[in-house]
Tab-separated table of C-alpha atoms in Angstrom:
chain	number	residue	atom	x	y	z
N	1	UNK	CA	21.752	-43.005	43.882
N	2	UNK	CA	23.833	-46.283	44.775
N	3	UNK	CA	20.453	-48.122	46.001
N	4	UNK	CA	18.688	-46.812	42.713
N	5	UNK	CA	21.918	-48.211	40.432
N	6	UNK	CA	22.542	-51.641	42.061
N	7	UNK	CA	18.572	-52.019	42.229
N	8	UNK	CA	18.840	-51.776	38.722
N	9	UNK	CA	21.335	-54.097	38.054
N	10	UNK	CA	18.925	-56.739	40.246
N	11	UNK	CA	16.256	-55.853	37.737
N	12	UNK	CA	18.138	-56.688	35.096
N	13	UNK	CA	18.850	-60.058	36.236
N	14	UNK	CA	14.998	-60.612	37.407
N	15	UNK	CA	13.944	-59.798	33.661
N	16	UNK	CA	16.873	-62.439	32.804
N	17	UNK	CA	14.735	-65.028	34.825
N	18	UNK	CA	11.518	-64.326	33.684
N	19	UNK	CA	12.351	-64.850	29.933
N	20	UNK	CA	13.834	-68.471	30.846
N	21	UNK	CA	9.989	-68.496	32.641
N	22	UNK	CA	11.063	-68.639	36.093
N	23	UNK	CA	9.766	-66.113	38.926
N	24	UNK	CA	11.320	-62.736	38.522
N	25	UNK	CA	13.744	-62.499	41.251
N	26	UNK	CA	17.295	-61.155	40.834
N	27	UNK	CA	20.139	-60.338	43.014
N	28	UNK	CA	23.427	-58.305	43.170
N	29	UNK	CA	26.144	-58.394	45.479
N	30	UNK	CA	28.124	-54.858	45.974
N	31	UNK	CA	31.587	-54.274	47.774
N	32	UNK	CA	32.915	-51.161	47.439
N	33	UNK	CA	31.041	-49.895	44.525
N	34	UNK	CA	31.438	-52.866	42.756
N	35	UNK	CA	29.127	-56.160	42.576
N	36	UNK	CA	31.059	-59.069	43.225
N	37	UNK	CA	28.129	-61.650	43.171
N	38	UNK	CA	25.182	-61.521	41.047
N	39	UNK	CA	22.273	-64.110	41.171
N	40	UNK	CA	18.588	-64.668	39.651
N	41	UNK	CA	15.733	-67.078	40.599
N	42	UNK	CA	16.398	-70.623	38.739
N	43	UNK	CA	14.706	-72.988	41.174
N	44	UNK	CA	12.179	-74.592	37.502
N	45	UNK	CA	15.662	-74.947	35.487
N	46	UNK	CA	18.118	-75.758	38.365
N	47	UNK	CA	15.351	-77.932	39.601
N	48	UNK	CA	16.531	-77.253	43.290
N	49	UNK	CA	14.799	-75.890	46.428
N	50	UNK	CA	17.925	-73.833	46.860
N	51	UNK	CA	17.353	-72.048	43.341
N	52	UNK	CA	16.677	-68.743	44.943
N	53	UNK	CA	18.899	-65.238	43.522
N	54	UNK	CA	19.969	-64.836	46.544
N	55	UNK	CA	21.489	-68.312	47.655
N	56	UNK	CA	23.326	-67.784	43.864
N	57	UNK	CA	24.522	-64.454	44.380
N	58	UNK	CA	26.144	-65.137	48.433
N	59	UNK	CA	27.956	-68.756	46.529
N	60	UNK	CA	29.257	-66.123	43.878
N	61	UNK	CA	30.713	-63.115	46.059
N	62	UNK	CA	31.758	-66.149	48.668
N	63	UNK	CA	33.930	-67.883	45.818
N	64	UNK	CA	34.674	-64.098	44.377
N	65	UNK	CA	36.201	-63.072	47.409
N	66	UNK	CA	37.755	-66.302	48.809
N	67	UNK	CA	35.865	-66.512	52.219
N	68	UNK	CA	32.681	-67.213	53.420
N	69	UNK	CA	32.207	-63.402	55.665
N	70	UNK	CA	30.630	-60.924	53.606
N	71	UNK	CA	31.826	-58.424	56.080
N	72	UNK	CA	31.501	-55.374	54.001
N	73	UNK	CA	28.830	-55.995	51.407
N	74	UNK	CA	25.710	-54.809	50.649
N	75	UNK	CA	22.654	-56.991	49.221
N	76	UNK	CA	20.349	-55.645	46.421
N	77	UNK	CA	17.134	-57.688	45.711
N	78	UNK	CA	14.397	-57.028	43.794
N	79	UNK	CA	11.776	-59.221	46.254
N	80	UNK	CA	12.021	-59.663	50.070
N	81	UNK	CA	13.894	-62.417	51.183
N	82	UNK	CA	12.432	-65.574	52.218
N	83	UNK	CA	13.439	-67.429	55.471
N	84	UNK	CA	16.260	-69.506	53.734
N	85	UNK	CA	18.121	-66.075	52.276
N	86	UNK	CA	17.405	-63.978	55.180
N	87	UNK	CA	18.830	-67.087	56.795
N	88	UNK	CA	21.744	-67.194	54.905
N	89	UNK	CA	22.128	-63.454	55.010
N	90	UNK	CA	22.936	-63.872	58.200
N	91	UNK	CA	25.293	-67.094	57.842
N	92	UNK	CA	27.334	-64.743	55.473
N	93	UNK	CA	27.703	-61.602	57.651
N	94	UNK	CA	25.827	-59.465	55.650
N	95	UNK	CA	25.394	-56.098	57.209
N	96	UNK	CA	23.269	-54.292	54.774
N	97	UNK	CA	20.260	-56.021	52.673
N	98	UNK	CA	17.632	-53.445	50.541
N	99	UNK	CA	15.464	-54.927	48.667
N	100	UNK	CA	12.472	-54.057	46.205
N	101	UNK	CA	9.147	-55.636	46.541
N	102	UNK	CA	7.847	-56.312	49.971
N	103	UNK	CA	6.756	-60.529	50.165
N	104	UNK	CA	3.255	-60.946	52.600
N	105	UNK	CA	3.296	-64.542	52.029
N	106	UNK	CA	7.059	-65.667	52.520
N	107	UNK	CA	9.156	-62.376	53.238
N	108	UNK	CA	10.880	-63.058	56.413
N	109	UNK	CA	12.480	-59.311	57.067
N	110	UNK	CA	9.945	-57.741	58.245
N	111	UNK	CA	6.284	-59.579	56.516
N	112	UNK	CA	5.269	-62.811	57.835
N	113	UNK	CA	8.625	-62.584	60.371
N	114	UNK	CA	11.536	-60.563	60.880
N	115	UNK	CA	14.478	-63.259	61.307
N	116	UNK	CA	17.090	-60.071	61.616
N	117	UNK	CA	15.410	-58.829	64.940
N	118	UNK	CA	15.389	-62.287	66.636
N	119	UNK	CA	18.139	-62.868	68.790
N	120	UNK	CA	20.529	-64.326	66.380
N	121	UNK	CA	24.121	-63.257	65.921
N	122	UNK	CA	23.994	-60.905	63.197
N	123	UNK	CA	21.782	-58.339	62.720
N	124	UNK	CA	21.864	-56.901	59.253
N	125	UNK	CA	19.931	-53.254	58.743
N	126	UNK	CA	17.604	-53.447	56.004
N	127	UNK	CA	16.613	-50.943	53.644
N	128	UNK	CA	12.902	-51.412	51.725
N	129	UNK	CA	10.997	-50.305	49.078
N	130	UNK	CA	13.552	-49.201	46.667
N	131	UNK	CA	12.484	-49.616	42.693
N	132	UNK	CA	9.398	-51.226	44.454
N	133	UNK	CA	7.084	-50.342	41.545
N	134	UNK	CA	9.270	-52.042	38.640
N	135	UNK	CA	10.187	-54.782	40.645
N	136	UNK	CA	6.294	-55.195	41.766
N	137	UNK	CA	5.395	-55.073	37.902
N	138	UNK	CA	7.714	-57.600	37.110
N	139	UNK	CA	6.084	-60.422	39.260
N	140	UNK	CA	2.576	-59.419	38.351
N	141	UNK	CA	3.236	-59.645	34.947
N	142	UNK	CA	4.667	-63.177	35.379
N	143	UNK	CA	1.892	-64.356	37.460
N	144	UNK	CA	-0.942	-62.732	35.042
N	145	UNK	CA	1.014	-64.293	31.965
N	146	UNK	CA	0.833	-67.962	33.485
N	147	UNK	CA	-2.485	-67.523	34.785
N	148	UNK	CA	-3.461	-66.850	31.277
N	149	UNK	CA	-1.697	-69.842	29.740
N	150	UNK	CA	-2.823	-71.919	32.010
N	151	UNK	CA	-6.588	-70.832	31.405
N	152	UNK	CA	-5.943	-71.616	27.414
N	153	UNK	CA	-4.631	-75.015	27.976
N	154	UNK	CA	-7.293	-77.435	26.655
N	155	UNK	CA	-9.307	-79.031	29.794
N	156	UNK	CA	-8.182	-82.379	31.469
N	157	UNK	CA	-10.988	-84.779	30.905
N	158	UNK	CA	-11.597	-88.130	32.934
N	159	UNK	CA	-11.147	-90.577	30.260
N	160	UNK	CA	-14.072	-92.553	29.702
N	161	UNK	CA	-14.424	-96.168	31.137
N	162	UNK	CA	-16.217	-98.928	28.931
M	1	UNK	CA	14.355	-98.267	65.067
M	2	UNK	CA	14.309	-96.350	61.586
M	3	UNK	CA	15.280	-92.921	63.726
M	4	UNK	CA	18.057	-94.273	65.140
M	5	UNK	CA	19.331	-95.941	62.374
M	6	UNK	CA	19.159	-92.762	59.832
M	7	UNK	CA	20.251	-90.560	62.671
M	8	UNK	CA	23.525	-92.965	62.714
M	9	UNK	CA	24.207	-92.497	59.157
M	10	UNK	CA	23.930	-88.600	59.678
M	11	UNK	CA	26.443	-89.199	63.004
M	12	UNK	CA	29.050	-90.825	60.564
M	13	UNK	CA	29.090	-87.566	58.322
M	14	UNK	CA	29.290	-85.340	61.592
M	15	UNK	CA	32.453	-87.251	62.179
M	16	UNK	CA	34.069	-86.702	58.920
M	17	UNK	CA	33.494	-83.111	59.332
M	18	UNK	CA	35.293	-83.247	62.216
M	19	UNK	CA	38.152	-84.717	60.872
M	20	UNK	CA	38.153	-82.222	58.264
M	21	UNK	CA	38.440	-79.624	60.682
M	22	UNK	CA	34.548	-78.445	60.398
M	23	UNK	CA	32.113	-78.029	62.796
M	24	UNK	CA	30.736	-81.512	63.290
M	25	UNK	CA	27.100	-81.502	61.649
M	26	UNK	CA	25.379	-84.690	59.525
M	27	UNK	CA	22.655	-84.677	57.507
M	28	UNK	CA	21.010	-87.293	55.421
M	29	UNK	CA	17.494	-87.323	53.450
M	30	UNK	CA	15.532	-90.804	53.174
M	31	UNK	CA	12.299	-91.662	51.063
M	32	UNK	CA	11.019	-95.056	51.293
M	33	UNK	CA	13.941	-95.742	53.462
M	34	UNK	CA	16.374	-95.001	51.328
M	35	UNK	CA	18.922	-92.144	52.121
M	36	UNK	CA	18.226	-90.242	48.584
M	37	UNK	CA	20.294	-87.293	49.803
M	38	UNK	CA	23.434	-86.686	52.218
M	39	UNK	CA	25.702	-83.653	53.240
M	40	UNK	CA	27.797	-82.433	55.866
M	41	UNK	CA	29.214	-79.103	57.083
M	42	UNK	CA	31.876	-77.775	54.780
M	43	UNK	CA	31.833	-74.024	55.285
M	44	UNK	CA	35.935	-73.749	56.256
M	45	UNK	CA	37.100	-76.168	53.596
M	46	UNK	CA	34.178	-75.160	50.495
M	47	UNK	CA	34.890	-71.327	51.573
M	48	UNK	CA	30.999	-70.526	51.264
M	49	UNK	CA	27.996	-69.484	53.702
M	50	UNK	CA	25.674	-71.726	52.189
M	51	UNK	CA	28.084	-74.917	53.276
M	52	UNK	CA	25.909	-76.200	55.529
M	53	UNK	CA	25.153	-80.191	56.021
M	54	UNK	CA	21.428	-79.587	55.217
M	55	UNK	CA	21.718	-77.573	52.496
M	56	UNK	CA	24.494	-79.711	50.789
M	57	UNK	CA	22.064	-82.671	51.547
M	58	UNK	CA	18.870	-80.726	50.287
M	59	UNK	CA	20.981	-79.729	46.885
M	60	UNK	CA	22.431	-83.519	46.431
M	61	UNK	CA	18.426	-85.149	47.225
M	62	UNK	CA	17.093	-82.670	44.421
M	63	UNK	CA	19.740	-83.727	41.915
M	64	UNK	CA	18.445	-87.495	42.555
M	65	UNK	CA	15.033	-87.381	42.521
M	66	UNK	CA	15.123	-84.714	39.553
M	67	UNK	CA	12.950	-82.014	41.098
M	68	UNK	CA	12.989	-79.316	44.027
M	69	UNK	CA	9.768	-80.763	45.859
M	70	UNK	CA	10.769	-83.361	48.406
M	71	UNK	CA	7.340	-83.973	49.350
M	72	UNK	CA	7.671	-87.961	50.536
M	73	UNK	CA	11.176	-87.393	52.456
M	74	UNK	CA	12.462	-87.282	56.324
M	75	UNK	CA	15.909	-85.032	56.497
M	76	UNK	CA	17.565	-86.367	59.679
M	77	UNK	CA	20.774	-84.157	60.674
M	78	UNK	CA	22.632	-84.137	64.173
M	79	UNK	CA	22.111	-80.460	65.328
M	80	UNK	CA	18.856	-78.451	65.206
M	81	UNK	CA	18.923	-76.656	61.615
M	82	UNK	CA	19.825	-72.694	61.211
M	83	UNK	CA	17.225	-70.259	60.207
M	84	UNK	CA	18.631	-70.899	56.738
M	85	UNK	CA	18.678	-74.503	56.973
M	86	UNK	CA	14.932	-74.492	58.366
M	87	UNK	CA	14.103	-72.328	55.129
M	88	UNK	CA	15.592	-74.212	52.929
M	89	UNK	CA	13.378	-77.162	54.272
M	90	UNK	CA	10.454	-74.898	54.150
M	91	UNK	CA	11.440	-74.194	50.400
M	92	UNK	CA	11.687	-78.037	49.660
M	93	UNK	CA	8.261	-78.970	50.866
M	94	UNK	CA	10.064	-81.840	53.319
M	95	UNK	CA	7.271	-82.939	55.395
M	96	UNK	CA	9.442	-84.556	58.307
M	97	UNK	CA	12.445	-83.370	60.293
M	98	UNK	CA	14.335	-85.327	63.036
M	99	UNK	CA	17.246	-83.535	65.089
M	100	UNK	CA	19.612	-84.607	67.668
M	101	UNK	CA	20.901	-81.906	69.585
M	102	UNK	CA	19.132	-78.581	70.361
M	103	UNK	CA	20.975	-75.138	69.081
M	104	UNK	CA	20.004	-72.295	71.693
M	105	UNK	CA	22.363	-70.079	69.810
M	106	UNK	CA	21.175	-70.660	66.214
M	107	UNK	CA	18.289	-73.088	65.980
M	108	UNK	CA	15.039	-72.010	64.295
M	109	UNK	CA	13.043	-75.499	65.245
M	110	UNK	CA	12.019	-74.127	68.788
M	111	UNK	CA	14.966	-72.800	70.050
M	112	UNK	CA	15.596	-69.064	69.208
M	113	UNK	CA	12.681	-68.915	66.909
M	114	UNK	CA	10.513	-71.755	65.003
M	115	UNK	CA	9.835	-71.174	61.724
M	116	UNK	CA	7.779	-74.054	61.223
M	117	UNK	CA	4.785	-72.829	63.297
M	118	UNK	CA	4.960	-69.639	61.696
M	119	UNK	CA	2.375	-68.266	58.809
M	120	UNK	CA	4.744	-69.646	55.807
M	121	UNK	CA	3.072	-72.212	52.984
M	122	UNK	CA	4.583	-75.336	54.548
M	123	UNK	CA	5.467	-76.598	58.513
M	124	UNK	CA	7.050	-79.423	58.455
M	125	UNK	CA	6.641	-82.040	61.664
M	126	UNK	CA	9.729	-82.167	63.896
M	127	UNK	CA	11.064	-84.530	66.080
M	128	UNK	CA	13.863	-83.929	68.206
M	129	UNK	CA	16.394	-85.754	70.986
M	130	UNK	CA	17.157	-88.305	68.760
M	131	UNK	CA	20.317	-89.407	69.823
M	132	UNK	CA	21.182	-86.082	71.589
M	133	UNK	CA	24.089	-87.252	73.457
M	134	UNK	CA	25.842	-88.915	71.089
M	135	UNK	CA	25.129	-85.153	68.294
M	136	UNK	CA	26.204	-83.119	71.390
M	137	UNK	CA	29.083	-84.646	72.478
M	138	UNK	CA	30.806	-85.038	68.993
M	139	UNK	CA	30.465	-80.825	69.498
M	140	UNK	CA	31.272	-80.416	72.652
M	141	UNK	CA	34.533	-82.587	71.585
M	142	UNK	CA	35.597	-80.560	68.633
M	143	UNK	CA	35.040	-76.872	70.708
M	144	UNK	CA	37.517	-78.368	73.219
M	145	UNK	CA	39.841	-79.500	71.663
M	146	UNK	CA	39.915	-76.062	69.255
M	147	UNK	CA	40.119	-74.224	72.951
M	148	UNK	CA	43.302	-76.211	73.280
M	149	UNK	CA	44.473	-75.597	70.159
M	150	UNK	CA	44.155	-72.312	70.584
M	151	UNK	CA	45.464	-71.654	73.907
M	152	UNK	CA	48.413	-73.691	72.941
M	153	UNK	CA	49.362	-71.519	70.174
M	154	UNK	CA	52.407	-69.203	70.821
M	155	UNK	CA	50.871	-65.711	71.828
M	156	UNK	CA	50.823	-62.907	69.771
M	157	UNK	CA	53.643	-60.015	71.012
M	158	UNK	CA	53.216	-56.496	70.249
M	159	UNK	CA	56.335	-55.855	68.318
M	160	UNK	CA	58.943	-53.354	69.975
M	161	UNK	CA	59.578	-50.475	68.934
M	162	UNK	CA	63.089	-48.405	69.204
């Protein structure tokens, strides 16, 4: 029931992101029933590499809660995380990630790599899967909404020489 | 010549880490020789996971240039970057990395994993060694003296009970 709620609170925040028209991704934070850090994908309107939900929601809990250990904390996402917030998952002290949407072409818990098997220092457990559907929908119905603007954009013509 | 002299720049903010207390990590980002972007490691003092040199670097480069793609830029920094760090240049599109010291603990450029020659959408080129000593021993300096520090401090006494 947790997973389900907190899930739904990501979704929330990945619908937030694709109304500004960036990729649905969104993030919560939860410590003892509660979400102290929430973050969605803003990389287009941030115009930063490190626009990710995750990287926003670990700077929110980590200025929430004072310290940069997110001892006891759980991670809800509605996407797998990519190298850099796996990465940073681990920087933080994460123990628990679950996420929504598995990622074949940049997930890094488990898709292209598993970064919280390798013999790092922290090895948070991950839970998959959960409100995969929705959160599935939600970046297919970006994708297929760009792919049709982009088709009814007028063509770009060489301009002609004299 | 350019190596060294970019990797010097980065040794100068490893330093001022260090005298902040931090771990002592440099990072700068050049394009057309120019450092566009520079950072070091503020995790203690900034309170935050994400605090370290090359993301702060990464964060202040896309704020110049105006955009998240660094396509045309070289990030030199003194240690070998984190699996987050690597990410995050993964994420950026940086074509061109140049380390000093190797990480066996934490580095994801060839030393506990390397993300670049994994199937992600971008692997940047690496060099490394570039001024090794010099990025090792400014570590190997600050662990020491935080042994001392520590084994100087007054132990801790189990408080007596009646």
């Amino acid at each position: 029931m947790e997973n389900l709620k907190f899930m739904d609170e990501a979704l929330v925040l990945a619908a937030e992101a694709a109304a500004e028209g960036e990729v649905p991704v969104g993030c919560v934070i939860v410590r003892n029933g509660q979400v102290v850090g929430r973050g969605r994908n803003r990389r287009e309107t941030k115009k930063t590499a490190l626009g990710h939900g995750e990287i926003e929601a670990i700077a929110d809990a980590c200025k929430n809660l004072g310290g940069w250990r997110l001892w006891d904390c759980t991670l809800y996402v509605t996407l797998e995380p990519c190298p850099m917030c796996a990465g940073a998952i681990i920087n933080a002290r994460i123990p628990r990630v679950v996420y929504g949407a598995s990622d074949g072409k940049s997930g890094a818990c488990g898709s292209v790599c598993d970064l919280f098997s390798m013999a790092f220092n922290h090895h948070p457990q991950v839970e998959k899967g959960i409100r995969e559907e929705e959160c599935a929908a939600l970046l297919q119905e970006f994708f297929q909404n760009l792919r049709m603007e982009l088709r009814s954009r007028p063509k770009w013509k060489k301009p002609q020489t004299q």
